């Protein structure tokens, strides 16, 4: 248990579906992150939020839409995804942004796009 | 550009010692993290080095040479539960983690 939870743990969706991934951290952290992890590839940083404000969008396609209503919750809204978007989506949090603080990860959502 | 190089896979025997190497090239440097990730689970923090030298933490030690752009993770008295992927991730000048693809460590009895 890292103090970061993600739901659902597994998701299968068609290319025309709309779904959302949820992340919640119970650590009192101020920075939250979305990562994509594909097999045998490095973690790809997608979005960064600091005190609910988005500070980073690493050229992520608009079919991925993040939302951060407060410092404890982070969502990733998905629509019209492609099969190549199938991957493990990891949420992480850290005490501060732009520092040497450790990032704590959730267990991830295994997404399969048919 | 920024680049991390670590072996894709390593195999070791239970009870033995294994060293996982990582070389990196980043724009600036603010330390280096090692994470452990069991299959289907979250990456978990193992170590952080910002100064040159060896830091020991139980069965795991991590070494850093900033001048060589090199780090290694040393695992002693290997146990079956150490079978996992080990991720090397330096922090660049913007304090952004630059991730390697990870080294899958297989422990055999």
mmCIF file of C-alpha atoms in Angstrom:
data_model
loop_
_atom_site.group_PDB
_atom_site.id
_atom_site.type_symbol
_atom_site.label_atom_id
_atom_site.label_comp_id
_atom_site.label_asym_id
_atom_site.label_seq_id
_atom_site.Cartn_x
_atom_site.Cartn_y
_atom_site.Cartn_z
ATOM 1 C CA UNK A 1 0.000 0.000 0.000
ATOM 2 C CA UNK A 2 1.564 3.237 -1.167
ATOM 3 C CA UNK A 3 -1.299 5.548 -0.182
ATOM 4 C CA UNK A 4 -2.293 6.019 -3.819
ATOM 5 C CA UNK A 5 -5.334 4.139 -5.115
ATOM 6 C CA UNK A 6 -6.570 3.752 -8.662
ATOM 7 C CA UNK A 7 -9.845 2.475 -10.084
ATOM 8 C CA UNK A 8 -10.662 0.495 -12.046
ATOM 9 C CA UNK A 9 -7.704 -1.900 -11.996
ATOM 10 C CA UNK A 10 -8.650 -3.318 -15.388
ATOM 11 C CA UNK A 11 -10.646 -1.777 -18.221
ATOM 12 C CA UNK A 12 -11.608 -3.039 -21.638
ATOM 13 C CA UNK A 13 -13.221 -0.553 -23.973
ATOM 14 C CA UNK A 14 -14.133 -0.159 -27.598
ATOM 15 C CA UNK A 15 -12.815 2.673 -29.705
ATOM 16 C CA UNK A 16 -16.105 4.576 -29.515
ATOM 17 C CA UNK A 17 -16.572 4.301 -25.744
ATOM 18 C CA UNK A 18 -16.061 7.001 -23.150
ATOM 19 C CA UNK A 19 -14.587 5.996 -19.800
ATOM 20 C CA UNK A 20 -12.730 7.600 -16.917
ATOM 21 C CA UNK A 21 -9.842 6.500 -14.741
ATOM 22 C CA UNK A 22 -9.735 7.654 -11.146
ATOM 23 C CA UNK A 23 -6.810 8.229 -8.821
ATOM 24 C CA UNK A 24 -6.891 9.204 -5.156
ATOM 25 C CA UNK A 25 -3.968 9.883 -2.845
ATOM 26 C CA UNK A 26 -4.155 9.834 0.956
ATOM 27 C CA UNK A 27 -0.699 11.284 1.566
ATOM 28 C CA UNK A 28 -1.429 15.001 1.690
ATOM 29 C CA UNK A 29 0.681 15.569 -1.408
ATOM 30 C CA UNK A 30 0.330 18.590 -3.668
ATOM 31 C CA UNK A 31 1.591 17.239 -6.993
ATOM 32 C CA UNK A 32 -0.054 14.480 -9.023
ATOM 33 C CA UNK A 33 0.989 12.766 -12.243
ATOM 34 C CA UNK A 34 -0.392 10.535 -14.980
ATOM 35 C CA UNK A 35 2.011 8.116 -16.674
ATOM 36 C CA UNK A 36 1.591 5.618 -19.498
ATOM 37 C CA UNK A 37 3.569 2.379 -19.298
ATOM 38 C CA UNK A 38 3.762 0.183 -22.404
ATOM 39 C CA UNK A 39 5.507 -3.166 -22.464
ATOM 40 C CA UNK A 40 9.309 -2.902 -22.517
ATOM 41 C CA UNK A 41 9.186 0.877 -22.854
ATOM 42 C CA UNK A 42 10.094 3.606 -20.356
ATOM 43 C CA UNK A 43 7.390 5.280 -18.358
ATOM 44 C CA UNK A 44 5.934 8.175 -20.350
ATOM 45 C CA UNK A 45 4.876 11.223 -18.400
ATOM 46 C CA UNK A 46 1.504 12.443 -19.676
ATOM 47 C CA UNK A 47 0.223 15.153 -17.340
ATOM 48 C CA UNK A 48 1.345 16.924 -14.181
ATOM 49 C CA UNK A 49 -0.781 18.842 -11.712
ATOM 50 C CA UNK A 50 0.469 21.065 -8.903
ATOM 51 C CA UNK A 51 -2.080 22.353 -6.380
ATOM 52 C CA UNK A 52 -4.869 21.368 -8.846
ATOM 53 C CA UNK A 53 -3.313 23.367 -11.699
ATOM 54 C CA UNK A 54 -2.013 21.583 -14.791
ATOM 55 C CA UNK A 55 1.656 22.366 -15.286
ATOM 56 C CA UNK A 56 2.636 19.819 -17.911
ATOM 57 C CA UNK A 57 1.045 18.250 -20.962
ATOM 58 C CA UNK A 58 3.615 16.189 -22.811
ATOM 59 C CA UNK A 59 2.054 16.387 -26.277
ATOM 60 C CA UNK A 60 -0.691 13.991 -25.294
ATOM 61 C CA UNK A 61 -3.501 13.506 -27.858
ATOM 62 C CA UNK A 62 -6.751 15.261 -27.027
ATOM 63 C CA UNK A 63 -8.552 11.920 -26.708
ATOM 64 C CA UNK A 64 -6.987 11.898 -23.202
ATOM 65 C CA UNK A 65 -8.429 14.609 -20.991
ATOM 66 C CA UNK A 66 -7.235 15.054 -17.383
ATOM 67 C CA UNK A 67 -9.162 16.606 -14.540
ATOM 68 C CA UNK A 68 -7.962 17.505 -11.048
ATOM 69 C CA UNK A 69 -10.824 18.777 -8.843
ATOM 70 C CA UNK A 70 -8.620 18.942 -5.737
ATOM 71 C CA UNK A 71 -5.132 17.963 -4.608
ATOM 72 C CA UNK A 72 -6.261 14.471 -3.597
ATOM 73 C CA UNK A 73 -8.096 13.391 -6.736
ATOM 74 C CA UNK A 74 -7.065 13.032 -10.337
ATOM 75 C CA UNK A 75 -9.080 11.733 -13.286
ATOM 76 C CA UNK A 76 -8.198 10.743 -16.809
ATOM 77 C CA UNK A 77 -11.149 10.898 -19.200
ATOM 78 C CA UNK A 78 -10.879 8.696 -22.261
ATOM 79 C CA UNK A 79 -12.787 8.918 -25.529
ATOM 80 C CA UNK A 80 -12.373 7.529 -29.041
ATOM 81 C CA UNK A 81 -9.168 5.738 -28.105
ATOM 82 C CA UNK A 82 -7.019 3.703 -30.478
ATOM 83 C CA UNK A 83 -5.723 0.148 -29.980
ATOM 84 C CA UNK A 84 -2.183 1.543 -29.522
ATOM 85 C CA UNK A 85 -3.440 3.302 -26.382
ATOM 86 C CA UNK A 86 -3.651 -0.078 -24.671
ATOM 87 C CA UNK A 87 -1.189 0.118 -21.772
ATOM 88 C CA UNK A 88 -0.859 0.383 -17.999
ATOM 89 C CA UNK A 89 -1.845 3.858 -16.802
ATOM 90 C CA UNK A 90 -0.161 4.842 -13.583
ATOM 91 C CA UNK A 91 -0.983 7.679 -11.249
ATOM 92 C CA UNK A 92 1.629 9.078 -8.883
ATOM 93 C CA UNK A 93 1.892 11.833 -6.307
ATOM 94 C CA UNK A 94 4.667 13.710 -4.540
ATOM 95 C CA UNK A 95 4.824 16.215 -1.743
ATOM 96 C CA UNK A 96 6.104 19.004 -3.948
ATOM 97 C CA UNK A 97 6.691 19.641 -7.608
ATOM 98 C CA UNK A 98 10.086 20.462 -9.081
ATOM 99 C CA UNK A 99 11.981 18.988 -6.182
ATOM 100 C CA UNK A 100 13.726 15.796 -5.231
ATOM 101 C CA UNK A 101 10.705 14.358 -3.432
ATOM 102 C CA UNK A 102 9.921 10.726 -4.065
ATOM 103 C CA UNK A 103 6.944 9.953 -6.264
ATOM 104 C CA UNK A 104 4.514 7.387 -4.884
ATOM 105 C CA UNK A 105 2.639 5.311 -7.425
ATOM 106 C CA UNK A 106 -0.762 3.727 -7.518
ATOM 107 C CA UNK A 107 -1.209 0.137 -8.759
ATOM 108 C CA UNK A 108 -2.291 1.283 -12.193
ATOM 109 C CA UNK A 109 -5.198 0.638 -14.536
ATOM 110 C CA UNK A 110 -4.566 -1.983 -17.201
ATOM 111 C CA UNK A 111 -6.383 -0.600 -20.259
ATOM 112 C CA UNK A 112 -7.218 -2.645 -23.330
ATOM 113 C CA UNK A 113 -8.718 -0.887 -26.350
ATOM 114 C CA UNK A 114 -10.428 -3.199 -28.818
ATOM 115 C CA UNK B 1 19.028 14.358 -25.991
ATOM 116 C CA UNK B 2 18.259 12.505 -22.804
ATOM 117 C CA UNK B 3 18.991 8.810 -22.636
ATOM 118 C CA UNK B 4 18.964 6.019 -20.087
ATOM 119 C CA UNK B 5 20.612 2.682 -20.732
ATOM 120 C CA UNK B 6 20.100 -0.402 -18.586
ATOM 121 C CA UNK B 7 20.082 -4.118 -19.448
ATOM 122 C CA UNK B 8 16.735 -5.489 -20.540
ATOM 123 C CA UNK B 9 16.909 -8.672 -18.526
ATOM 124 C CA UNK B 10 19.193 -10.398 -16.018
ATOM 125 C CA UNK B 11 19.094 -13.787 -14.343
ATOM 126 C CA UNK B 12 20.580 -14.646 -10.959
ATOM 127 C CA UNK B 13 20.445 -17.434 -8.414
ATOM 128 C CA UNK B 14 18.735 -17.318 -5.028
ATOM 129 C CA UNK B 15 21.230 -16.347 -2.323
ATOM 130 C CA UNK B 16 23.655 -14.763 -4.777
ATOM 131 C CA UNK B 17 24.553 -11.109 -5.504
ATOM 132 C CA UNK B 18 23.554 -9.184 -8.618
ATOM 133 C CA UNK B 19 24.504 -5.731 -9.881
ATOM 134 C CA UNK B 20 22.175 -3.826 -12.215
ATOM 135 C CA UNK B 21 23.922 -1.056 -14.117
ATOM 136 C CA UNK B 22 22.473 2.169 -15.455
ATOM 137 C CA UNK B 23 24.149 4.809 -17.578
ATOM 138 C CA UNK B 24 22.462 8.090 -18.243
ATOM 139 C CA UNK B 25 22.716 11.309 -20.222
ATOM 140 C CA UNK B 26 20.454 14.102 -19.050
ATOM 141 C CA UNK B 27 20.103 17.861 -19.377
ATOM 142 C CA UNK B 28 21.325 18.717 -15.917
ATOM 143 C CA UNK B 29 21.211 16.379 -12.960
ATOM 144 C CA UNK B 30 19.469 16.509 -9.604
ATOM 145 C CA UNK B 31 19.939 12.990 -8.359
ATOM 146 C CA UNK B 32 18.926 9.502 -9.407
ATOM 147 C CA UNK B 33 16.158 7.195 -8.221
ATOM 148 C CA UNK B 34 15.834 3.432 -8.328
ATOM 149 C CA UNK B 35 12.378 1.890 -8.206
ATOM 150 C CA UNK B 36 11.269 -1.730 -7.995
ATOM 151 C CA UNK B 37 8.207 -2.897 -9.901
ATOM 152 C CA UNK B 38 6.693 -6.344 -9.513
ATOM 153 C CA UNK B 39 4.632 -7.546 -12.449
ATOM 154 C CA UNK B 40 1.208 -5.915 -12.456
ATOM 155 C CA UNK B 41 2.008 -3.702 -9.478
ATOM 156 C CA UNK B 42 3.027 -0.118 -8.733
ATOM 157 C CA UNK B 43 6.654 0.955 -8.913
ATOM 158 C CA UNK B 44 7.955 1.386 -5.354
ATOM 159 C CA UNK B 45 10.834 3.570 -4.210
ATOM 160 C CA UNK B 46 14.128 1.872 -3.424
ATOM 161 C CA UNK B 47 16.792 4.567 -3.289
ATOM 162 C CA UNK B 48 17.816 8.102 -4.144
ATOM 163 C CA UNK B 49 21.423 9.182 -4.721
ATOM 164 C CA UNK B 50 22.564 12.733 -5.327
ATOM 165 C CA UNK B 51 26.194 12.528 -4.181
ATOM 166 C CA UNK B 52 28.889 10.202 -5.501
ATOM 167 C CA UNK B 53 29.408 6.989 -3.632
ATOM 168 C CA UNK B 54 27.644 3.976 -2.272
ATOM 169 C CA UNK B 55 24.531 4.086 -0.112
ATOM 170 C CA UNK B 56 23.600 0.913 1.681
ATOM 171 C CA UNK B 57 20.112 0.035 2.806
ATOM 172 C CA UNK B 58 19.810 -3.503 4.091
ATOM 173 C CA UNK B 59 20.280 -6.021 1.279
ATOM 174 C CA UNK B 60 20.106 -3.261 -1.340
ATOM 175 C CA UNK B 61 22.826 -0.715 -2.111
ATOM 176 C CA UNK B 62 22.958 1.991 -4.748
ATOM 177 C CA UNK B 63 26.044 3.619 -6.227
ATOM 178 C CA UNK B 64 26.427 6.855 -8.155
ATOM 179 C CA UNK B 65 29.247 8.392 -10.200
ATOM 180 C CA UNK B 66 28.118 11.748 -11.542
ATOM 181 C CA UNK B 67 31.247 12.317 -13.614
ATOM 182 C CA UNK B 68 30.689 9.022 -15.442
ATOM 183 C CA UNK B 69 26.902 9.298 -15.702
ATOM 184 C CA UNK B 70 26.682 5.887 -14.069
ATOM 185 C CA UNK B 71 24.770 4.205 -11.309
ATOM 186 C CA UNK B 72 24.244 0.662 -10.154
ATOM 187 C CA UNK B 73 21.901 -1.167 -7.845
ATOM 188 C CA UNK B 74 23.445 -4.017 -5.864
ATOM 189 C CA UNK B 75 21.198 -6.715 -4.462
ATOM 190 C CA UNK B 76 22.676 -9.172 -1.960
ATOM 191 C CA UNK B 77 21.372 -12.483 -0.573
ATOM 192 C CA UNK B 78 18.840 -12.667 -3.361
ATOM 193 C CA UNK B 79 15.386 -13.960 -2.538
ATOM 194 C CA UNK B 80 12.710 -15.207 -4.890
ATOM 195 C CA UNK B 81 10.602 -12.147 -4.058
ATOM 196 C CA UNK B 82 13.317 -9.956 -5.606
ATOM 197 C CA UNK B 83 12.136 -11.108 -9.035
ATOM 198 C CA UNK B 84 10.871 -7.830 -10.471
ATOM 199 C CA UNK B 85 11.770 -5.019 -12.835
ATOM 200 C CA UNK B 86 14.206 -2.382 -11.581
ATOM 201 C CA UNK B 87 13.785 1.118 -12.977
ATOM 202 C CA UNK B 88 16.568 3.686 -13.098
ATOM 203 C CA UNK B 89 15.391 7.308 -13.225
ATOM 204 C CA UNK B 90 17.630 10.375 -12.999
ATOM 205 C CA UNK B 91 16.164 13.812 -12.317
ATOM 206 C CA UNK B 92 17.037 16.404 -14.955
ATOM 207 C CA UNK B 93 17.584 20.144 -14.514
ATOM 208 C CA UNK B 94 13.783 20.694 -14.463
ATOM 209 C CA UNK B 95 13.395 18.070 -11.723
ATOM 210 C CA UNK B 96 11.644 15.806 -14.199
ATOM 211 C CA UNK B 97 12.248 12.072 -13.874
ATOM 212 C CA UNK B 98 13.781 10.535 -17.000
ATOM 213 C CA UNK B 99 12.848 6.864 -16.945
ATOM 214 C CA UNK B 100 14.770 3.876 -18.244
ATOM 215 C CA UNK B 101 12.858 0.934 -19.714
ATOM 216 C CA UNK B 102 13.776 -1.143 -16.684
ATOM 217 C CA UNK B 103 15.743 -4.310 -16.076
ATOM 218 C CA UNK B 104 13.725 -7.465 -15.547
ATOM 219 C CA UNK B 105 15.471 -9.553 -12.901
ATOM 220 C CA UNK B 106 14.699 -13.267 -12.822
ATOM 221 C CA UNK B 107 15.740 -15.203 -9.717
ATOM 222 C CA UNK B 108 16.193 -18.959 -10.038
ATOM 223 C CA UNK B 109 16.247 -21.409 -7.125
#
